[in-house]
CSV table of C-alpha atoms and ligand atoms in Angstrom, one decimal:
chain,number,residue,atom,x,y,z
A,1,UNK,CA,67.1,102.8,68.7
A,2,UNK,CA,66.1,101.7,72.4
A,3,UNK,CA,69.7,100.9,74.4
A,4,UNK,CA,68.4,97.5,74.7
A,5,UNK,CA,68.5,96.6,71.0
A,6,UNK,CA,72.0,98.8,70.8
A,7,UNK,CA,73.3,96.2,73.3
A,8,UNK,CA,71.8,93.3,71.4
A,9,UNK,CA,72.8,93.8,68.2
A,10,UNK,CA,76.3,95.2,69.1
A,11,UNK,CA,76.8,91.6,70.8
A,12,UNK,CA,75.1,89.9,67.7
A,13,UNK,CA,77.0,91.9,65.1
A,14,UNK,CA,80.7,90.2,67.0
A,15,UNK,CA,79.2,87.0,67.8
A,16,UNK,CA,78.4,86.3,63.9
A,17,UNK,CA,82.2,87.4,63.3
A,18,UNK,CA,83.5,84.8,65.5
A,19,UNK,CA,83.8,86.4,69.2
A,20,UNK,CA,81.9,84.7,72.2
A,21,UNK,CA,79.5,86.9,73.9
A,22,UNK,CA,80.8,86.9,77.5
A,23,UNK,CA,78.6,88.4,80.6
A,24,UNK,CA,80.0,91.9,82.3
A,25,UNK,CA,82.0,90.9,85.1
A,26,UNK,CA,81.5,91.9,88.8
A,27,UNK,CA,82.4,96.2,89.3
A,28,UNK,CA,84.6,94.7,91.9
A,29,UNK,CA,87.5,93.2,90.3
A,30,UNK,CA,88.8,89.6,90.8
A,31,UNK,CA,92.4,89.0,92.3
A,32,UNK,CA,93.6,92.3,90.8
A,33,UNK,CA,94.8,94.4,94.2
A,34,UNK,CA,95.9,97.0,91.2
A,35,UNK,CA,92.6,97.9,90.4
A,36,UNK,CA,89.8,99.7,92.6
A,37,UNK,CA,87.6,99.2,90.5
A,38,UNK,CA,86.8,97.9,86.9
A,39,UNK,CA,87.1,100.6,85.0
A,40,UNK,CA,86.8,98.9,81.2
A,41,UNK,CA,86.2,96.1,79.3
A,42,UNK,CA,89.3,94.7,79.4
A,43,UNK,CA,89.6,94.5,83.0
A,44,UNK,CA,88.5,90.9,83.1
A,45,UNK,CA,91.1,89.9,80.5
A,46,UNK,CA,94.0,91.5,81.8
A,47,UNK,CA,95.7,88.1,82.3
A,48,UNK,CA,94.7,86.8,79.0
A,49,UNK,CA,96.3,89.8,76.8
A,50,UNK,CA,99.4,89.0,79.4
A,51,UNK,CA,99.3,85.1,78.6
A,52,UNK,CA,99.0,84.3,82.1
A,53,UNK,CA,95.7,83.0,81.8
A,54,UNK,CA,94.7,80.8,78.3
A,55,UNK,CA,91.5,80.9,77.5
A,56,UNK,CA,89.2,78.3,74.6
A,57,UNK,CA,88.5,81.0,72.8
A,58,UNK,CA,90.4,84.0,71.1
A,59,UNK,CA,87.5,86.2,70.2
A,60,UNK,CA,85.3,87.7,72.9
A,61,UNK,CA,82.8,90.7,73.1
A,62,UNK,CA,81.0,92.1,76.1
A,63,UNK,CA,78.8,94.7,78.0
A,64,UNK,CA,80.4,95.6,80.9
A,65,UNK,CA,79.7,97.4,83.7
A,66,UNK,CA,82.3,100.4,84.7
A,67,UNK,CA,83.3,102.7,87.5
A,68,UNK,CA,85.5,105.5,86.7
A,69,UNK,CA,86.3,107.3,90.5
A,70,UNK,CA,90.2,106.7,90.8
A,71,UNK,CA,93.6,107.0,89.5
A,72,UNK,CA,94.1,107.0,86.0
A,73,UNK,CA,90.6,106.8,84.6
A,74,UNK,CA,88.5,109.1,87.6
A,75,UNK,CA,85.4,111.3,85.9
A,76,UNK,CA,83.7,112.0,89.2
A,77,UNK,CA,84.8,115.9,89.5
A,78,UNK,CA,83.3,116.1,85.3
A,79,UNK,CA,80.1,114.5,86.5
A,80,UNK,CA,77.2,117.1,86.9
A,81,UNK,CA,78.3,119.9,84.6
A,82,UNK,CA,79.4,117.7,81.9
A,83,UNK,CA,76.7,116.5,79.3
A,84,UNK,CA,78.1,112.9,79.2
A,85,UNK,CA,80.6,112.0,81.9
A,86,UNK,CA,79.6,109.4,84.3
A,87,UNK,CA,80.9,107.2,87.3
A,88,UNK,CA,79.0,103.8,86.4
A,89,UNK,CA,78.8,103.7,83.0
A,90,UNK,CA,78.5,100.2,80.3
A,91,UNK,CA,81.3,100.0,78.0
A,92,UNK,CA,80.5,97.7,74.5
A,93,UNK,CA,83.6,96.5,73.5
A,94,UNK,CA,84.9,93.2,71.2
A,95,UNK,CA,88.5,91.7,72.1
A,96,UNK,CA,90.7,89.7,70.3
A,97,UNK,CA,93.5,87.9,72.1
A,98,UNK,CA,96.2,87.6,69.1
A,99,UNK,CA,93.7,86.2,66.9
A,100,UNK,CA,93.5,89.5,64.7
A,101,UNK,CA,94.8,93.1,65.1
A,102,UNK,CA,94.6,96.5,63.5
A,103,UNK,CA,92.7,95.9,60.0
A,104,UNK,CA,90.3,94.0,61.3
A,105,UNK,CA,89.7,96.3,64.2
A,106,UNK,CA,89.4,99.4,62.1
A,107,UNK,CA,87.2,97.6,59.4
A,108,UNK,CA,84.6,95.7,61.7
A,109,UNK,CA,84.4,99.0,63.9
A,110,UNK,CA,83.4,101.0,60.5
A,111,UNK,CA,81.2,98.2,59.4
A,112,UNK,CA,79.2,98.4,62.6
A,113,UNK,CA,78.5,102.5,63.1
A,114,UNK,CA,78.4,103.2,59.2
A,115,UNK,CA,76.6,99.8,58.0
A,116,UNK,CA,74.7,98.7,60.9
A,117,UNK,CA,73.7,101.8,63.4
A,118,UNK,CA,73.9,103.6,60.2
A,119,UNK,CA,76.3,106.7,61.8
A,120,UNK,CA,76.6,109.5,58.8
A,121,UNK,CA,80.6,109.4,57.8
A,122,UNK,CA,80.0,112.8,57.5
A,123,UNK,CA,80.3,113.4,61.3
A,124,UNK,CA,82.8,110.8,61.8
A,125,UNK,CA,86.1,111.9,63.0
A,126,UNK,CA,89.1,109.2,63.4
A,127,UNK,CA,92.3,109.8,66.2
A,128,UNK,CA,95.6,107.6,65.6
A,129,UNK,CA,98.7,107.5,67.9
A,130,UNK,CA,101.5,110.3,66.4
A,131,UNK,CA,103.8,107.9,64.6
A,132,UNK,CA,100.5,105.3,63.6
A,133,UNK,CA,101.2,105.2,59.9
A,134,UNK,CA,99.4,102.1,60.0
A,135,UNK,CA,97.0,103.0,61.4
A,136,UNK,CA,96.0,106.1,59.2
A,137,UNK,CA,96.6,104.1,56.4
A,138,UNK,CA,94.1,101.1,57.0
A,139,UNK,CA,91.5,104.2,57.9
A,140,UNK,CA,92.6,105.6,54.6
A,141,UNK,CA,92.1,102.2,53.0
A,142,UNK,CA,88.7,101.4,55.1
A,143,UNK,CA,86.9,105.0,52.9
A,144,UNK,CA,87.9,107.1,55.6
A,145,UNK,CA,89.0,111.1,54.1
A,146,UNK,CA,92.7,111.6,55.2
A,147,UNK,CA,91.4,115.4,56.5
A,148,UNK,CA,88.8,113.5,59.2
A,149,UNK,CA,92.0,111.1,60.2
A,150,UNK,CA,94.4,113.3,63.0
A,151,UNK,CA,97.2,112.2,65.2
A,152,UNK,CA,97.0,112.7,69.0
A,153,UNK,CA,100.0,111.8,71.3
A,154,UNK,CA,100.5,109.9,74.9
A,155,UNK,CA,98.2,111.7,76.6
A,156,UNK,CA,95.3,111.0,74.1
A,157,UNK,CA,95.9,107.9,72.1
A,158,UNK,CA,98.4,105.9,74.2
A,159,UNK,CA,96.0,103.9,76.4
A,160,UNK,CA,96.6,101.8,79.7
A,161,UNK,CA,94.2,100.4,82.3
A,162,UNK,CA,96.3,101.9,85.3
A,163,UNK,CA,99.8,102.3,86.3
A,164,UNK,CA,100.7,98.6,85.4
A,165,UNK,CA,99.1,96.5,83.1
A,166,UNK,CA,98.6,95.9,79.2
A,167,UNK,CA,98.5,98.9,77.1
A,168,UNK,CA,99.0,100.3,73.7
A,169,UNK,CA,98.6,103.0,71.1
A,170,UNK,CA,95.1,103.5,70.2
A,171,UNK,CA,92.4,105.2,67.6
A,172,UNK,CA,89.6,106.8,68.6
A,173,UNK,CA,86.2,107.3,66.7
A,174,UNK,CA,84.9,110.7,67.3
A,175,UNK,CA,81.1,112.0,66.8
A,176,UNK,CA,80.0,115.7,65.6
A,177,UNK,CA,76.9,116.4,67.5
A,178,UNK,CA,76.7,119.7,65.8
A,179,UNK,CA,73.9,121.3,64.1
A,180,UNK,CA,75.7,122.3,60.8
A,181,UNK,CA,77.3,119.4,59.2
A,182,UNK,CA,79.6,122.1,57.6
A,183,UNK,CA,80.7,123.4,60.5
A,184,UNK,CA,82.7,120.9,61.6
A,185,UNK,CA,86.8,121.9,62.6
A,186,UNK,CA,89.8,119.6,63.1
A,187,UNK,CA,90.5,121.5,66.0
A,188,UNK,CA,87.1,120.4,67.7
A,189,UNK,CA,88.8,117.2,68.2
A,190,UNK,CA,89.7,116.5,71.9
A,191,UNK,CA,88.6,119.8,72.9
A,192,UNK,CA,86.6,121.5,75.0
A,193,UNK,CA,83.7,122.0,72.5
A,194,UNK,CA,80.8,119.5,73.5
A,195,UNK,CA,79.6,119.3,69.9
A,196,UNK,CA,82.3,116.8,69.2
A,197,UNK,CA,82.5,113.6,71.4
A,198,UNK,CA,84.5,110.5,71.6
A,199,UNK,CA,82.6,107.5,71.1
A,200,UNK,CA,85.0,104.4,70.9
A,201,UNK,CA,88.4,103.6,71.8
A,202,UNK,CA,90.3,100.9,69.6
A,203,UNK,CA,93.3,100.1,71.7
A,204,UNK,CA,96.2,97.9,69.9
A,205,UNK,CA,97.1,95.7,72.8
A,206,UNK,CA,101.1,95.4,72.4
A,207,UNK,CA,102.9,95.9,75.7
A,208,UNK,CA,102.5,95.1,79.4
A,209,UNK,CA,103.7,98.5,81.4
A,210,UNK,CA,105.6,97.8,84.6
A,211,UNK,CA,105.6,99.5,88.6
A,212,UNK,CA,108.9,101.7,87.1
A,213,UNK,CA,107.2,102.3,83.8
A,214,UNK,CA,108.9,99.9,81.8
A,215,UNK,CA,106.8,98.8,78.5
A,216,UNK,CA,107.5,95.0,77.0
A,217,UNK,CA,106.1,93.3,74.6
A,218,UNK,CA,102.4,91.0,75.3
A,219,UNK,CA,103.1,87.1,73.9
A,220,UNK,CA,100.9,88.2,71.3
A,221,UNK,CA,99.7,91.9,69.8
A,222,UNK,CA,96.1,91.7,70.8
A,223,UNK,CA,93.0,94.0,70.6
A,224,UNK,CA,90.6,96.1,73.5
A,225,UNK,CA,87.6,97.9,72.4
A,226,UNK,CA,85.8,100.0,74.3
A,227,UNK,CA,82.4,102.0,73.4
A,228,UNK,CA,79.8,103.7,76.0
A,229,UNK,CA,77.2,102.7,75.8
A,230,UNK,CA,75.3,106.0,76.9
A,231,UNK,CA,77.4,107.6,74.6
A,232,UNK,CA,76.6,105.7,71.5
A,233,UNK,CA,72.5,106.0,72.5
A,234,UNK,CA,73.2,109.3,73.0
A,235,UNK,CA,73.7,109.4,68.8
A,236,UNK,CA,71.4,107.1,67.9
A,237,UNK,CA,68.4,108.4,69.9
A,238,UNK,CA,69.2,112.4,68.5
A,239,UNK,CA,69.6,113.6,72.1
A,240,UNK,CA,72.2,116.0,72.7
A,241,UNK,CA,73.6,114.3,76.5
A,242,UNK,CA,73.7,110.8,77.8
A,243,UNK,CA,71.4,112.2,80.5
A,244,UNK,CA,68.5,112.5,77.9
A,245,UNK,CA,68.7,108.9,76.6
A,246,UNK,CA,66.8,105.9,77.7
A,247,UNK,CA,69.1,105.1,80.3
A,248,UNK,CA,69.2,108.2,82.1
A,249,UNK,CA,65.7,109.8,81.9
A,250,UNK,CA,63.6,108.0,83.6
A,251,UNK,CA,66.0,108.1,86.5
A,252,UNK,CA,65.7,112.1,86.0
A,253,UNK,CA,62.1,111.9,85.5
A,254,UNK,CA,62.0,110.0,89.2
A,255,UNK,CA,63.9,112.8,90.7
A,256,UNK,CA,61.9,115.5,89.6
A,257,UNK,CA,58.7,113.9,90.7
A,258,UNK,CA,59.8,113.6,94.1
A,259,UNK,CA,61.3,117.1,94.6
A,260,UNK,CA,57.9,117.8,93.1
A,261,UNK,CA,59.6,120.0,90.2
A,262,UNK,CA,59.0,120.0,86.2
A,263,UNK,CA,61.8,120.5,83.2
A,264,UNK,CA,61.8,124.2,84.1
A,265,UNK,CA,63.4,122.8,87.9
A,266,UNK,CA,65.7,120.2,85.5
A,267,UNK,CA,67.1,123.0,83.4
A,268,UNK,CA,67.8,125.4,86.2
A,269,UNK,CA,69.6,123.0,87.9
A,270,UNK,CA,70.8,120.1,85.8
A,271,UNK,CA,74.0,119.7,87.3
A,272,UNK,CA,72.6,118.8,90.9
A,273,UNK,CA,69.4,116.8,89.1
A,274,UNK,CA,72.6,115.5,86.9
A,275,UNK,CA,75.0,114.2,89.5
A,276,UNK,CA,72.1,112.7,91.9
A,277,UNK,CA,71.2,109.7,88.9
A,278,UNK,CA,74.6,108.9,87.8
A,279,UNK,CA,75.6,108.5,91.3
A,280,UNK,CA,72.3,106.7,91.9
A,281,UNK,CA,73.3,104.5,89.4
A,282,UNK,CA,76.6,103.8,91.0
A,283,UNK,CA,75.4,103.4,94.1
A,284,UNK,CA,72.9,100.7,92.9
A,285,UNK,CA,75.6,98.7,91.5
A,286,UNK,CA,78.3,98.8,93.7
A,287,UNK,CA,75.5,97.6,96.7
A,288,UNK,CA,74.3,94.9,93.9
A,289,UNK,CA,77.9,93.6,93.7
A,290,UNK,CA,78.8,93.2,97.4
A,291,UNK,CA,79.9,96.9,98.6
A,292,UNK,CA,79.2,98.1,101.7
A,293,UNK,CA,79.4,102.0,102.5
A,294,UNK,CA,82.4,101.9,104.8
A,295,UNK,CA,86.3,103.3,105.6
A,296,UNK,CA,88.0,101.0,103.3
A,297,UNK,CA,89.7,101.0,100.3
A,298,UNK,CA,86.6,99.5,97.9
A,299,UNK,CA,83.7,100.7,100.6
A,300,UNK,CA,85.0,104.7,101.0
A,301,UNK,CA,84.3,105.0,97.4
A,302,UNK,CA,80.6,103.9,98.0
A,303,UNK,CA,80.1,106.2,101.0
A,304,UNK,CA,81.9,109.1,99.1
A,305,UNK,CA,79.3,108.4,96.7
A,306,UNK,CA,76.4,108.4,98.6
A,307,UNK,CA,77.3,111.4,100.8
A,308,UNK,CA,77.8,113.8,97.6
A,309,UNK,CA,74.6,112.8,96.0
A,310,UNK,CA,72.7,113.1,99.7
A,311,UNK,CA,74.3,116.7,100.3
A,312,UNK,CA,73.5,117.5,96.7
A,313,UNK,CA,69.7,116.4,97.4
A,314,UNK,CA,69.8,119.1,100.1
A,315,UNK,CA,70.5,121.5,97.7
A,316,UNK,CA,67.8,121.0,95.7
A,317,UNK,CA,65.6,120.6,98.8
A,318,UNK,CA,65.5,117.4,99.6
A,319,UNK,CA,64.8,116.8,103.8
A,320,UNK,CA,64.7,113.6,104.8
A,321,UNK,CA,66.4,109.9,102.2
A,322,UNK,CA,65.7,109.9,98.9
A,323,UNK,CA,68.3,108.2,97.1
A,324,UNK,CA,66.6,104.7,97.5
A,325,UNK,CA,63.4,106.0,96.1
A,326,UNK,CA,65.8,106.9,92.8
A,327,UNK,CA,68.0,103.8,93.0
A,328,UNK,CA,64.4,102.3,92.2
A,329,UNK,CA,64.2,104.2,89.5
A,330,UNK,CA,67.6,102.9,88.4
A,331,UNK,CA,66.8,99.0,88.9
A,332,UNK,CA,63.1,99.6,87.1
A,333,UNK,CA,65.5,100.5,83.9
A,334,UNK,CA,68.1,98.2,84.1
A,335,UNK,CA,66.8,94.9,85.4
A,336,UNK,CA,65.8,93.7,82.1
A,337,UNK,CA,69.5,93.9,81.3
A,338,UNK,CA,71.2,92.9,84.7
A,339,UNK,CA,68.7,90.8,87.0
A,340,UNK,CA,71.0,90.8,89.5
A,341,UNK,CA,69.5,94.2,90.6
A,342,UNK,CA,66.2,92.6,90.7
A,343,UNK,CA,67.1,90.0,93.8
A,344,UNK,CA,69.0,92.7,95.5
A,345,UNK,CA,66.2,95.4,95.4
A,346,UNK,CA,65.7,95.4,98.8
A,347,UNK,CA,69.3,95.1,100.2
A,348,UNK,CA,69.9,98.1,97.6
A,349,UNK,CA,66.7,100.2,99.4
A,350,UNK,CA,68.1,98.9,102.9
A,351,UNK,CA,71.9,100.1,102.9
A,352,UNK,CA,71.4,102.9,100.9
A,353,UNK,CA,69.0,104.7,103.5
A,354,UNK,CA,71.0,103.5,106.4
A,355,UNK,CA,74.0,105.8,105.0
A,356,UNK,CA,72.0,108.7,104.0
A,357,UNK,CA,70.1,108.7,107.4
A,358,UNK,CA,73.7,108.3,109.4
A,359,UNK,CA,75.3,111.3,107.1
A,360,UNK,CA,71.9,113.3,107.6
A,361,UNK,CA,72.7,113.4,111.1
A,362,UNK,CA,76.0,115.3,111.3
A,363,UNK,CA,75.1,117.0,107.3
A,364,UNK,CA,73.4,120.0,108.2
A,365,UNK,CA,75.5,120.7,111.4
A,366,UNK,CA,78.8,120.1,109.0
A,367,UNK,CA,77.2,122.8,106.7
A,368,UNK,CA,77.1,125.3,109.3
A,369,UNK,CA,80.0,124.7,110.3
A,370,UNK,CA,81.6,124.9,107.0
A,371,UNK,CA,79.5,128.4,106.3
A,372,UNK,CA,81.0,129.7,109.4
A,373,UNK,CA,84.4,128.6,108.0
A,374,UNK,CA,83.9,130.2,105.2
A,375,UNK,CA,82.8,133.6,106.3
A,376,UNK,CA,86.0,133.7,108.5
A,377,UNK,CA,88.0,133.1,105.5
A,378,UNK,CA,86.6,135.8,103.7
A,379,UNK,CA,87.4,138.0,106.7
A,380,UNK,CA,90.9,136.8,106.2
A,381,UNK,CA,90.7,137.2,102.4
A,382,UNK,CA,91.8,134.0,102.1
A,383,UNK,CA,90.3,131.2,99.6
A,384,UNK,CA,92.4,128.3,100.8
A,385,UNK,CA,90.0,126.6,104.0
A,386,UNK,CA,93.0,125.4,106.8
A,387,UNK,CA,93.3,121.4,106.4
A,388,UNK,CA,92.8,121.4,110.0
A,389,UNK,CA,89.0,122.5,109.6
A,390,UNK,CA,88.6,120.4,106.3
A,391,UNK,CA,89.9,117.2,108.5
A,392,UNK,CA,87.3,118.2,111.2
A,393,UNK,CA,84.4,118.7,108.7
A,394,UNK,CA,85.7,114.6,107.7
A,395,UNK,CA,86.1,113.8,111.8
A,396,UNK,CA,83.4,115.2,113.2
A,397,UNK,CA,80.4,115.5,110.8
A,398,UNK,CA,81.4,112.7,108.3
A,399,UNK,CA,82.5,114.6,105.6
A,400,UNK,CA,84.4,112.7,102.8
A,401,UNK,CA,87.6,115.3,101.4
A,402,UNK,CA,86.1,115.4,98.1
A,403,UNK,CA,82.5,116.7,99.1
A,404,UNK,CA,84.4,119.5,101.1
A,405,UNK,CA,86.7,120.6,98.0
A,406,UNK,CA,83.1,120.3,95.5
A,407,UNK,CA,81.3,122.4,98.1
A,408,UNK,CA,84.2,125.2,98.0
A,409,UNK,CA,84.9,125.1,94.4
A,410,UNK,CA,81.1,126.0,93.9
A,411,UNK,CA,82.2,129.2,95.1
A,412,UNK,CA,86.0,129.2,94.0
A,413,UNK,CA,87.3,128.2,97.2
A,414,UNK,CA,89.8,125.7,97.7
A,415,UNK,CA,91.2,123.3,100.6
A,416,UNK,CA,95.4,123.0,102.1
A,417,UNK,CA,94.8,119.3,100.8
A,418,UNK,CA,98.7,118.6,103.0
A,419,UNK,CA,97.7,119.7,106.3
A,420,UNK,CA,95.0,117.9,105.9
A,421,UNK,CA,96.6,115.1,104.9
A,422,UNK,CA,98.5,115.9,108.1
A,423,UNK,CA,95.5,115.6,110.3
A,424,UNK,CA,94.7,112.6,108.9
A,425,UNK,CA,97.5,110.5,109.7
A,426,UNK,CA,98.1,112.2,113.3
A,427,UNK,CA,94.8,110.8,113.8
A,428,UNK,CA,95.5,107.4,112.4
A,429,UNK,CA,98.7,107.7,114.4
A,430,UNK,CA,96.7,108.1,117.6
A,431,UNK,CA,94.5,105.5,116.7
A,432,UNK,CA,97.1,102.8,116.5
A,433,UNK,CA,98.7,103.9,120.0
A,434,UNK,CA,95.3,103.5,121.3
A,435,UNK,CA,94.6,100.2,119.9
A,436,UNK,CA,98.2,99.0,121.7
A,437,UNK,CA,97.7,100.2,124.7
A,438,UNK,CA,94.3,98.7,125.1
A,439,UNK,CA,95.8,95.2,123.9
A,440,UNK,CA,98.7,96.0,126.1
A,441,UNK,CA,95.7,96.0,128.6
A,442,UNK,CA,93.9,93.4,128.4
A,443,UNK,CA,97.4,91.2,128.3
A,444,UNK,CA,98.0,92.6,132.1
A,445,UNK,CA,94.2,91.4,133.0
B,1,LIG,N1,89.9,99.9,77.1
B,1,LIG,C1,89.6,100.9,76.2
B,1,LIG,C2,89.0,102.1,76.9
B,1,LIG,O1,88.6,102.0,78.0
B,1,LIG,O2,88.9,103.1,76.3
């Protein structure tokens, strides 16, 4: 099934039970200075669940656009080796704000995978909160073999959106990619083995967490679902990793043609070929919805972006901008979907180049610098690079912390992250005196 239709008919199959089908919001979220970015579905109901903000309507279901980079919900170091992690992904996810809770959750979430995408139970696995007994049982009741159903704690089946903010205990649906159905272990479940793979959270909203921690109660127990979509295609299309799906491969495809390289290139280097269209995907988004590479909060994350999938580019050979040649790529298979990327083609193409070509500058004499670094470390037999040098790779030649740390860790090296640190705000320091004493300046003239 084509990740159009998936989309379609996961919107149909809520909007026939009663939810209105509401467009993603923005990646940039509105009025919430708690959130980077919108990292889930419920971001854009984050009042309602709190009864802040009453909506006409107590059922809702949407696609909606994510960006996972930061804080509690960050999957930017799993992207490249990992088969399905991803920066900008689309979560598919129903909501109900008190209208109904956990059956109907459980049994409309069954309905859909078993009855409608037709997912073999057989390679279903469920998750429930440690002390869920409800939970288990309405799986139980819902067909669902006791030995498949497992309890998870905090870490795994306690969701929340960030530090603050409405949260609950949750079940997860899990998916056994395996080849031999009779393979399957319990203990495959939130491990490391990629044959097994969560597919959709069901989070029972019941509490809104405070800045100390503090859980109390929502007006009303409500409900946040959240599926990937990739994910989900990923199943349904027999591929083994979201990068193989509809969604992904044509922006893979567009790589390899201009690197000028086949599958054998791809397999040799997926990670690199990997990272460069998820964060092509990311960086077509965030430009669509008003970002601006830059040094602020919302805009570093954009220029991070950008400057790890231009130096990994390099690796695989790539001279002079390419990332707006793939962002094509990316807007070719989504515009049917979001139009939005359609109008800003051009302003995409535009600021995307402009960034690569200003890191390009200072990249390969950063690199050199860094390899020079690096020797003298092993001289030293050290594996931790001085913050100091790490701060000047950032000063100097534009390199964001994170691409420094990714470029050591290919080779087990590591960064002193505090002196760093150090460096950083001795410079901001110096920068605020200078700004003063200019003012102080211009006052006297
Ligand atoms: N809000 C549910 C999830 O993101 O998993």
């Amino acid at each position: 099934m084509e990740s159009r239709d998936i989309r379609q008919t996961f919107l149909d199959f809520f909007d026939q039970r009663g939810h209105v089908p509401l467009s993603s919001s923005s990646l940039v979220p509105a009025n919430d200075p708690t959130l980077l970015f919108t990292n889930a579905g419920m971001a854009q109901f984050k009042d309602t669940f709190l009864g802040v903000e009453q909506r006409p309507y107590n059922r809702a279901c949407t696609i909606q656009k994510c960006l996972r980079v930061s804080g509690k919900h960050n999957d930017l170091q799993s992207v490249g080796p990992s088969p399905r992690h991803h920066t900008f992904f689309e979560m598919l996810g129903n909501f109900s704000f008190g209208s109904y809770f956990k059956r109907e959750t459980i049994r409309y979430a069954w309905e859909l995978l078993t009855q409608v995408f037709l997912l073999p139970v057989e390679r279903l696995w469920i998750t429930v909160y440690i002390d869920d007994d409800e939970a288990e049982r309405l799986w139980e009741e819902t067909g669902v073999e006791r030995r498949r159903i497992l309890r998870f704690g905090e870490k795994e089946n306690f969701w929340t959106m960030g530090d603050t903010g409405p949260c609950g205990p949750c079940s997860e649906i899990h998916y056994y990619l395996g080849s031999d159905v009779n393979a399957q272990r319990a203990e495959g479940i939130n491990g490391v083995d990629d044959d097994y793979m969560e597919i959709w959270n069901l989070v029972f909203v019941q509490y809104n967490r405070d800045e100390q921690g503090g859980l109390t109660p929502v007006p009303s127990p409500s409900v946040d679902t959240g599926m990937g979509l990739e994910r989900l295609a990923c199943v349904l299309q027999g591929v083994k990793t979201t990068y193989e799906t509809d969604l992904l491969r044509p922006v893979l495809q567009r790589v390899m043609e201009l690197v000028s390289k086949d599958g054998d290139h791809y397999r040799r280097y997926r990670a690199s070929y990997n990272t460069i269209a998820d964060h092509s995907r990311a960086i077509a988004f965030l430009i669509a919805d008003g970002v601006r590479p830059g040094n602020g909060w919302r805009d570093y994350v954009l220029r991070r972006i950008i400057r790890r999938a231009a130096y990994v580019g390099k690796t695989l050979g790539f001279e002079r901008p390419f990332l707006a040649s793939v962002a094509e790529a990316v807007i070719d298979t989504m515009e049917e979907w979001y139009p939005d990327l359609r109008i800003k083609r051009e302003i995409i193409s535009v600021v995307t180049t402009a960034e690569e070509e200003r890191f390009n500058r200072t990249l390969t004499t950063g690199l050199r610098f860094l390899e020079v670094a690096i020797n003298r470390m092993a001289q030293q037999n050290t594996a931790i690079l001085p913050g100091r040098e790490a701060f000047k790779l950032y000063d100097t030649y534009g390199f964001p912390l994170d691409l420094t740390q990714k470029i050591l860790a290919e080779r087990g090296l590591d960064v002193d992250v505090e002196e760093y640190e150090e460096g950083r705000r001795e410079q901001q320091e110096r920068s605020r005196i200078a700004t003063h004493s200019k003012r102080g300046r211009e006052k006297e003239d």
